[in-house]
Coordinates of C-alpha atoms in Angstrom, one line a residue:
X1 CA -15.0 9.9 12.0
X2 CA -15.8 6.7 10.0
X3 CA -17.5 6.5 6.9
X4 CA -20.2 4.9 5.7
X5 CA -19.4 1.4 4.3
X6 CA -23.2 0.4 3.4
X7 CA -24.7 -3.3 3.3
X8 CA -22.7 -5.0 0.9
X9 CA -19.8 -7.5 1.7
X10 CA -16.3 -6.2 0.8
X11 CA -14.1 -7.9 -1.1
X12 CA -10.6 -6.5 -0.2
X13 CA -7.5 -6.8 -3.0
X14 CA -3.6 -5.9 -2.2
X15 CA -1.4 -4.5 -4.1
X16 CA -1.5 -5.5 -8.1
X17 CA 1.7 -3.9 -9.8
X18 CA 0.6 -4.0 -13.2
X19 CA -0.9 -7.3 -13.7
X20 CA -3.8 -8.0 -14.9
X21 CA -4.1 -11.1 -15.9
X22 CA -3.7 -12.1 -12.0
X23 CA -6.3 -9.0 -10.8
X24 CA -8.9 -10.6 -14.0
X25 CA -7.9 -13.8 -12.4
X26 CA -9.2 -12.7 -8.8
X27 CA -12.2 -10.9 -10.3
X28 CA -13.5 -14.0 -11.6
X29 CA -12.9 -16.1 -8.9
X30 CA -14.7 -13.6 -6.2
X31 CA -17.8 -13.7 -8.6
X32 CA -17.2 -10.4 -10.2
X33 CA -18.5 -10.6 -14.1
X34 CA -17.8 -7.9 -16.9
X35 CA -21.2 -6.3 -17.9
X36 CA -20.0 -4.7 -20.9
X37 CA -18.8 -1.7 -18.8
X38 CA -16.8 -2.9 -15.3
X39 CA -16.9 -5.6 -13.1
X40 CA -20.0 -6.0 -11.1
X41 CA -21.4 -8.2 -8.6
X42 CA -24.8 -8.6 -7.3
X43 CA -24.4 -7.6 -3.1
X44 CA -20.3 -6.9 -3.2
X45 CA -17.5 -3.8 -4.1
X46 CA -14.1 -4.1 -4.1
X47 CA -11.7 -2.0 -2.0
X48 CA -8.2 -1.7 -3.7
X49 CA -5.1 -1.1 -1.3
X50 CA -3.2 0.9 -3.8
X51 CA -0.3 0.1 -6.0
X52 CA -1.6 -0.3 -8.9
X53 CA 1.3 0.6 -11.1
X54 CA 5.4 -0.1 -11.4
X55 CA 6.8 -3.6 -12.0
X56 CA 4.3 -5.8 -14.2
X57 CA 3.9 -5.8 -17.7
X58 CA -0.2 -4.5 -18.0
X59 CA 0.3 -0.8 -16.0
X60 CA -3.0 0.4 -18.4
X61 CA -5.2 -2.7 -18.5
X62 CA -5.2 -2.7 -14.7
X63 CA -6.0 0.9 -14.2
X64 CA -8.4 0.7 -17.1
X65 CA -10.2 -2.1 -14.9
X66 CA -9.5 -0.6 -11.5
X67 CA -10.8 3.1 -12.8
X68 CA -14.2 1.8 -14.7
X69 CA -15.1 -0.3 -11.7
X70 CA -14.6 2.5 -9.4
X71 CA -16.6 4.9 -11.7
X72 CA -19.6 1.8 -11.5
X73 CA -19.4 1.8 -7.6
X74 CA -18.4 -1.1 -7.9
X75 CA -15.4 -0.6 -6.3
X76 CA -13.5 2.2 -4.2
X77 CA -9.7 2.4 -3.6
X78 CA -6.8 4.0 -1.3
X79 CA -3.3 5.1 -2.2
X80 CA -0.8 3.3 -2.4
X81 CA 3.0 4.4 -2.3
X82 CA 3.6 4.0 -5.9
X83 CA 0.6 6.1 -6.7
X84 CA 2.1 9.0 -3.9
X85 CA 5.5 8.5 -6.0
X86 CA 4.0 8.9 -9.3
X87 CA 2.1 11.9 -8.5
X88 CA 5.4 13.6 -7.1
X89 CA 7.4 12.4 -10.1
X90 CA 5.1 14.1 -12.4
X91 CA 4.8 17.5 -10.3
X92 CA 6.9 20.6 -11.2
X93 CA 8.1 21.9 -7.5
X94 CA 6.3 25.3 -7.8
X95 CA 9.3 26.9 -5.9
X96 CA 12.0 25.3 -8.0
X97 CA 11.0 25.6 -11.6
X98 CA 12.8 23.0 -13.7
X99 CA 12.6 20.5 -10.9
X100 CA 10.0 17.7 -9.9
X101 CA 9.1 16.9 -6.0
X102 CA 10.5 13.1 -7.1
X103 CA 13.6 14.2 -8.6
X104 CA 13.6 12.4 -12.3
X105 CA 17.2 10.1 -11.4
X106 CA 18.1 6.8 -12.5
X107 CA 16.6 4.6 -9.7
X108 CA 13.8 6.7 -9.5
X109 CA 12.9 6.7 -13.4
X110 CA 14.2 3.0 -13.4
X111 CA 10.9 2.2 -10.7
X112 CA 8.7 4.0 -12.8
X113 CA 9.8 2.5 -16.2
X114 CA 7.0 0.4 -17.0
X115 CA 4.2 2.7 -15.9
X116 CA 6.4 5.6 -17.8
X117 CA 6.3 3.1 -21.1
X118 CA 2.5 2.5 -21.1
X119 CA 1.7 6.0 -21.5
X120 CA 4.7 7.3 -23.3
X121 CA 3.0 9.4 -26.3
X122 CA -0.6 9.2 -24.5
X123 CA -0.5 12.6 -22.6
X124 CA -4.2 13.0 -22.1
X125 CA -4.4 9.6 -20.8
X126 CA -1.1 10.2 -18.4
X127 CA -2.5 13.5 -16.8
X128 CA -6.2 11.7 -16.6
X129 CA -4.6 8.5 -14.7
X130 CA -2.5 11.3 -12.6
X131 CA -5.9 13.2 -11.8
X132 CA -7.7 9.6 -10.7
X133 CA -4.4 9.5 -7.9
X134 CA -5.1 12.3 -6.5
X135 CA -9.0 11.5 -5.6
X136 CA -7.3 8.6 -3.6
X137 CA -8.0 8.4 0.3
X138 CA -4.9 7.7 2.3
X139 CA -6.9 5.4 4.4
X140 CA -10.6 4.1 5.0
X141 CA -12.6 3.7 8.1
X142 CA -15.4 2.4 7.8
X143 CA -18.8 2.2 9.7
X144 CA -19.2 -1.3 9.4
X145 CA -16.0 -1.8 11.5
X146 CA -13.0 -1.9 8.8
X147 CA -10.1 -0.3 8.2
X148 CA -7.8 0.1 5.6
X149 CA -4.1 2.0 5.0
X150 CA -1.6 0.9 2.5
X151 CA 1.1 0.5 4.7
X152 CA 0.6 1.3 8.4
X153 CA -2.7 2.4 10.6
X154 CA -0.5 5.1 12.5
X155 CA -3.0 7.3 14.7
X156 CA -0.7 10.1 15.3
X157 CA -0.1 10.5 11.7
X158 CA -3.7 10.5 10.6
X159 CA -4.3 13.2 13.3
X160 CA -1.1 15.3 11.6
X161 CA -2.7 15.1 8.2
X162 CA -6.7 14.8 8.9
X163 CA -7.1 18.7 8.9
X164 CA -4.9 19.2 6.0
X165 CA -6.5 16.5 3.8
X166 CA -9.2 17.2 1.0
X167 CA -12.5 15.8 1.3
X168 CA -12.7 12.2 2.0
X169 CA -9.1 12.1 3.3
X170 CA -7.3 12.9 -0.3
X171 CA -4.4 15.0 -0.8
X172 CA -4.7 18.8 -2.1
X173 CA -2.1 20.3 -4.1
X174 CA 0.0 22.0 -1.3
X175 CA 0.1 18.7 1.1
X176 CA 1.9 16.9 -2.0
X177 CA 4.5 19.0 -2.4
X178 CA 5.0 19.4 1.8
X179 CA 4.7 15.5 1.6
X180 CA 8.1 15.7 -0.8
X181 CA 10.1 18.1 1.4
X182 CA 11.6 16.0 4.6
X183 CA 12.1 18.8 6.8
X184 CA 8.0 19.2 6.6
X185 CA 6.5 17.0 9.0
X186 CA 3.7 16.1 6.8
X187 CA 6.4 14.1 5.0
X188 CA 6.9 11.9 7.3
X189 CA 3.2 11.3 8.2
X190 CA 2.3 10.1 4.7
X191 CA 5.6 8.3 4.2
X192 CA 4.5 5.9 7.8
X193 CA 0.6 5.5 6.0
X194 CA 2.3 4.8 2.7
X195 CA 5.6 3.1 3.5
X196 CA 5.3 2.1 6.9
X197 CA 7.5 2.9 10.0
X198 CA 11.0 2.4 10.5
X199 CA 14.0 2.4 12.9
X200 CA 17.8 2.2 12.7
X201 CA 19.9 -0.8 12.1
X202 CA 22.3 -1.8 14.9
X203 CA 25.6 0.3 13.9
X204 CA 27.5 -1.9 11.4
X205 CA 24.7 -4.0 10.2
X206 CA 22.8 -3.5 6.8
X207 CA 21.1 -5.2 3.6
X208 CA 20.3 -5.1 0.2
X209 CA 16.5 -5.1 -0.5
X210 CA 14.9 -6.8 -3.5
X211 CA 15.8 -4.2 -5.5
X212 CA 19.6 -3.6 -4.9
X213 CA 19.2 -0.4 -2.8
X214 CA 21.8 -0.4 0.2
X215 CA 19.6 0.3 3.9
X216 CA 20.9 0.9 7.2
X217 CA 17.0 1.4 8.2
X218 CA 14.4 -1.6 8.9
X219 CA 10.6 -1.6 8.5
X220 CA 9.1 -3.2 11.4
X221 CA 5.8 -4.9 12.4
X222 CA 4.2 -2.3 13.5
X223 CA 1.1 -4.3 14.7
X224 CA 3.4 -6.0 16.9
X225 CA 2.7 -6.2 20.6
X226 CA 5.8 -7.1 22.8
X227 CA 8.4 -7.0 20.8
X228 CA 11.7 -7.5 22.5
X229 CA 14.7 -7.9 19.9
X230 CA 15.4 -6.6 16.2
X231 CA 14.4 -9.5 14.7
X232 CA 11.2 -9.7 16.6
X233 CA 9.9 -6.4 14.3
X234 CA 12.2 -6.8 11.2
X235 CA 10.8 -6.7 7.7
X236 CA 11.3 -8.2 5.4
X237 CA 12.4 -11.3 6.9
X238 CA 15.3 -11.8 4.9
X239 CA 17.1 -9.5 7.4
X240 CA 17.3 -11.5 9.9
X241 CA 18.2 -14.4 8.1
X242 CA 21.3 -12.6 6.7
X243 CA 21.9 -11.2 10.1
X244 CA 21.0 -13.9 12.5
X245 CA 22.3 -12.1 15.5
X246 CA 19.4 -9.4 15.3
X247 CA 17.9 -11.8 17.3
X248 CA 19.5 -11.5 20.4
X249 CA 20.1 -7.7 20.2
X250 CA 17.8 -5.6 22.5
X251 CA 15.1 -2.6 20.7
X252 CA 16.5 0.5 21.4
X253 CA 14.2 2.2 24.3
X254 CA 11.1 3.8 23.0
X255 CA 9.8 1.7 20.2
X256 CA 5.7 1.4 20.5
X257 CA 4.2 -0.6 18.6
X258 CA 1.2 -2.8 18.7
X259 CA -2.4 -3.0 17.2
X260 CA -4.7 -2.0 19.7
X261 CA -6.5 -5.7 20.2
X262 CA -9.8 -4.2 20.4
X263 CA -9.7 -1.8 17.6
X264 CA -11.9 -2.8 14.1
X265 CA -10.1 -5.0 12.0
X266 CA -7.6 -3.4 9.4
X267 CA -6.4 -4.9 5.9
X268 CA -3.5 -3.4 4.3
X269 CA -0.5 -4.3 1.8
X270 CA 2.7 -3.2 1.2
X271 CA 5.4 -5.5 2.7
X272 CA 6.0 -8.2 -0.3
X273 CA 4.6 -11.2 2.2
X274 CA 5.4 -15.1 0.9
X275 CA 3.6 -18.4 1.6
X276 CA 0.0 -19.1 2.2
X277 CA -2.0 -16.1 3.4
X278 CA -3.0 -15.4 6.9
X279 CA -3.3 -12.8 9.4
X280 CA -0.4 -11.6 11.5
X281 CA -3.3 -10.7 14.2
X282 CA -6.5 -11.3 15.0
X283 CA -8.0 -8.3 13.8
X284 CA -5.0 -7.6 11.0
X285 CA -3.8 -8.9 7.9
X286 CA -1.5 -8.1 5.3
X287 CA -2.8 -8.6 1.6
X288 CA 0.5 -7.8 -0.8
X289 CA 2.0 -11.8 -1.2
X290 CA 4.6 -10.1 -4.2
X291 CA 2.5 -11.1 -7.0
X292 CA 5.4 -10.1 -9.4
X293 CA 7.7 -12.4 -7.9
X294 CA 8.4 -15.9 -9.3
X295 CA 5.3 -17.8 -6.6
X296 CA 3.6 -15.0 -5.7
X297 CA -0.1 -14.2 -5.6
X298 CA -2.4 -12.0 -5.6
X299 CA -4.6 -11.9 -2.5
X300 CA -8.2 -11.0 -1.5
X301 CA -9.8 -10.9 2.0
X302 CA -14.1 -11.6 1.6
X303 CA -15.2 -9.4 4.9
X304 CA -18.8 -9.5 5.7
X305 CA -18.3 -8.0 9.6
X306 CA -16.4 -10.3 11.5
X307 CA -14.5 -8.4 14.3
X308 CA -11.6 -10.8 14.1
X309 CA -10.2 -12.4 10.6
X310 CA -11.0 -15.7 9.7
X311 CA -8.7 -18.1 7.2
X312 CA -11.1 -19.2 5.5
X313 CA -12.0 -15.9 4.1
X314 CA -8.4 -15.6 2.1
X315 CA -8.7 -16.0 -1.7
X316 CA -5.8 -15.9 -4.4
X317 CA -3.9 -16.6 -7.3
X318 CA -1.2 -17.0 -8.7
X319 CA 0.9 -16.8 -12.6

């Protein structure tokens, strides 16, 4: 069922990663001003995509701005992978005492470091940051006709998780811990909302990502209609260009994807775009341009209704 979105124009934002400088930035520039408490604007609210935290240098500041504004109405938000991650890293497994549903190892305490850092010695502000995660939606649909999801609008996933979900399509307590176990199917319907889907590498062929980890597994464009060859779905595009012959090897049978053409318009982040901002449909878009990169930006999309996305409507910034 969609919710109710209201009369006011939304004013979409990808993913942040801890700076705030760049989300202050965008604020400004969309017309939101600080009344002494958040930032407000007359006839708009800002929908956040989630990731908020890991990576940049102001993990506080931007919660601290992202929390007030959603107290205010002036804003609402969804969660993001890093948020899922943090959660799980800071859960004791309740059948494994001793041991946390993200298991506290080097790469994984590594991602975390700077969101660890900001609170280190806060606890009451760690566990209130923690509880604000875990009133976050894993996606948005909207009456008005929008849709949002981190990573990946995936129907058969929602359906999994809608009748295990807390109100207003949060997780409870139980469906985070079966969201860390991979034998529970629940796992891997969050991790396609949150992370996106994937399939298998060719035999032989792999890649480092951006952060050194060694994959044998591609996410793909999932909003894709027709695709007929790896590097028709591959992401992030780097793959292909280190493996130029993905483009002439057939999909394995069975891959579906495809954004229904006709279905409302969704926004979501995620997949550490480049360049100048656009949709990769008519009615979708991708807002994370890998603001902590060297050249990246942080993006905004101004919807008032439109059924299909218009260029015009992109705003951003960048260091």
């Amino acid at each position: 069922m969609a919710e109710r979105g209201g009369n006011r124009g939304f004013d979409v934002i990808g993913d942040i990663h801890g700076h705030a400088d760049q989300l202050l930035a965008l604020l400004a520039r969309l017309g939101f001003a600080h009344d002494g408490e958040c930032h407000v604007h007359d006839s708009r609210q800002v929908l956040f995509l989630g990731d908020f935290v890991d990576r940049g240098p102001q993990q506080r500041q931007v919660l601290e701005t992202v929390m007030a504004m959603c107290r205010r109405g002036s804003a609402r938000a969804i969660m993001g992978n890093h948020e899922f991650n943090a959660l799980a890293y800071h859960t004791e497994h309740p059948a494994q005492p001793g041991t946390w549903l993200r298991p506290h190892n080097n790469k994984n305490t590594q991602q975390h470091l700077a969101f660890l850092n900001e609170y280190l010695g806060t606890p009451g502000d760690l566990a209130a940051v923690l509880d604000w995660f875990m009133t976050l939606p894993l996606w948005l649909d909207l009456a008005g006709g929008l849709r949002l999801v981190h990573a990946c609008w995936h129907e058969p996933s929602r359906q999994l998780l809608e009748p295990l979900l807390g109100p207003g399509h949060t997780l409870t307590p139980d469906l985070l811990v079966r969201a860390s176990d991979s034998c529970d199917p629940v796992f891997d319907a969050v991790e396609i909302l949150l992370k996106g889907r994937e399939i298998a590498l060719p035999k032989g062929i792999s890649f480092q990502d951006k952060d050194g980890h060694h994959r044998t597994d591609i996410r793909i464009k999932w909003w894709r209609h027709g695709p007929e060859t790896y590097a028709d779905l591959a992401l992030p595009p780097y793959v292909v260009e280190r493996n130029p012959k993905l483009k002439h090897v057939p999909l394995p049978p069975g891959v579906d994807t495809g954004y229904p053409r006709d279905a409302p318009p969704v926004l979501f982040g995620h997949y550490w775009f480049e360049g100048e901002p656009e949709s990769v449909a008519a009615n979708a878009a991708c807002l994370d341009y890998s603001v902590p990169r060297p050249g990246g930006r942080l993006v905004a999309y101004r919807w008032d209704g439109e059924a299909e996305l218009l260029p015009q409507n992109f705003v951003s910034v960048g260091h």
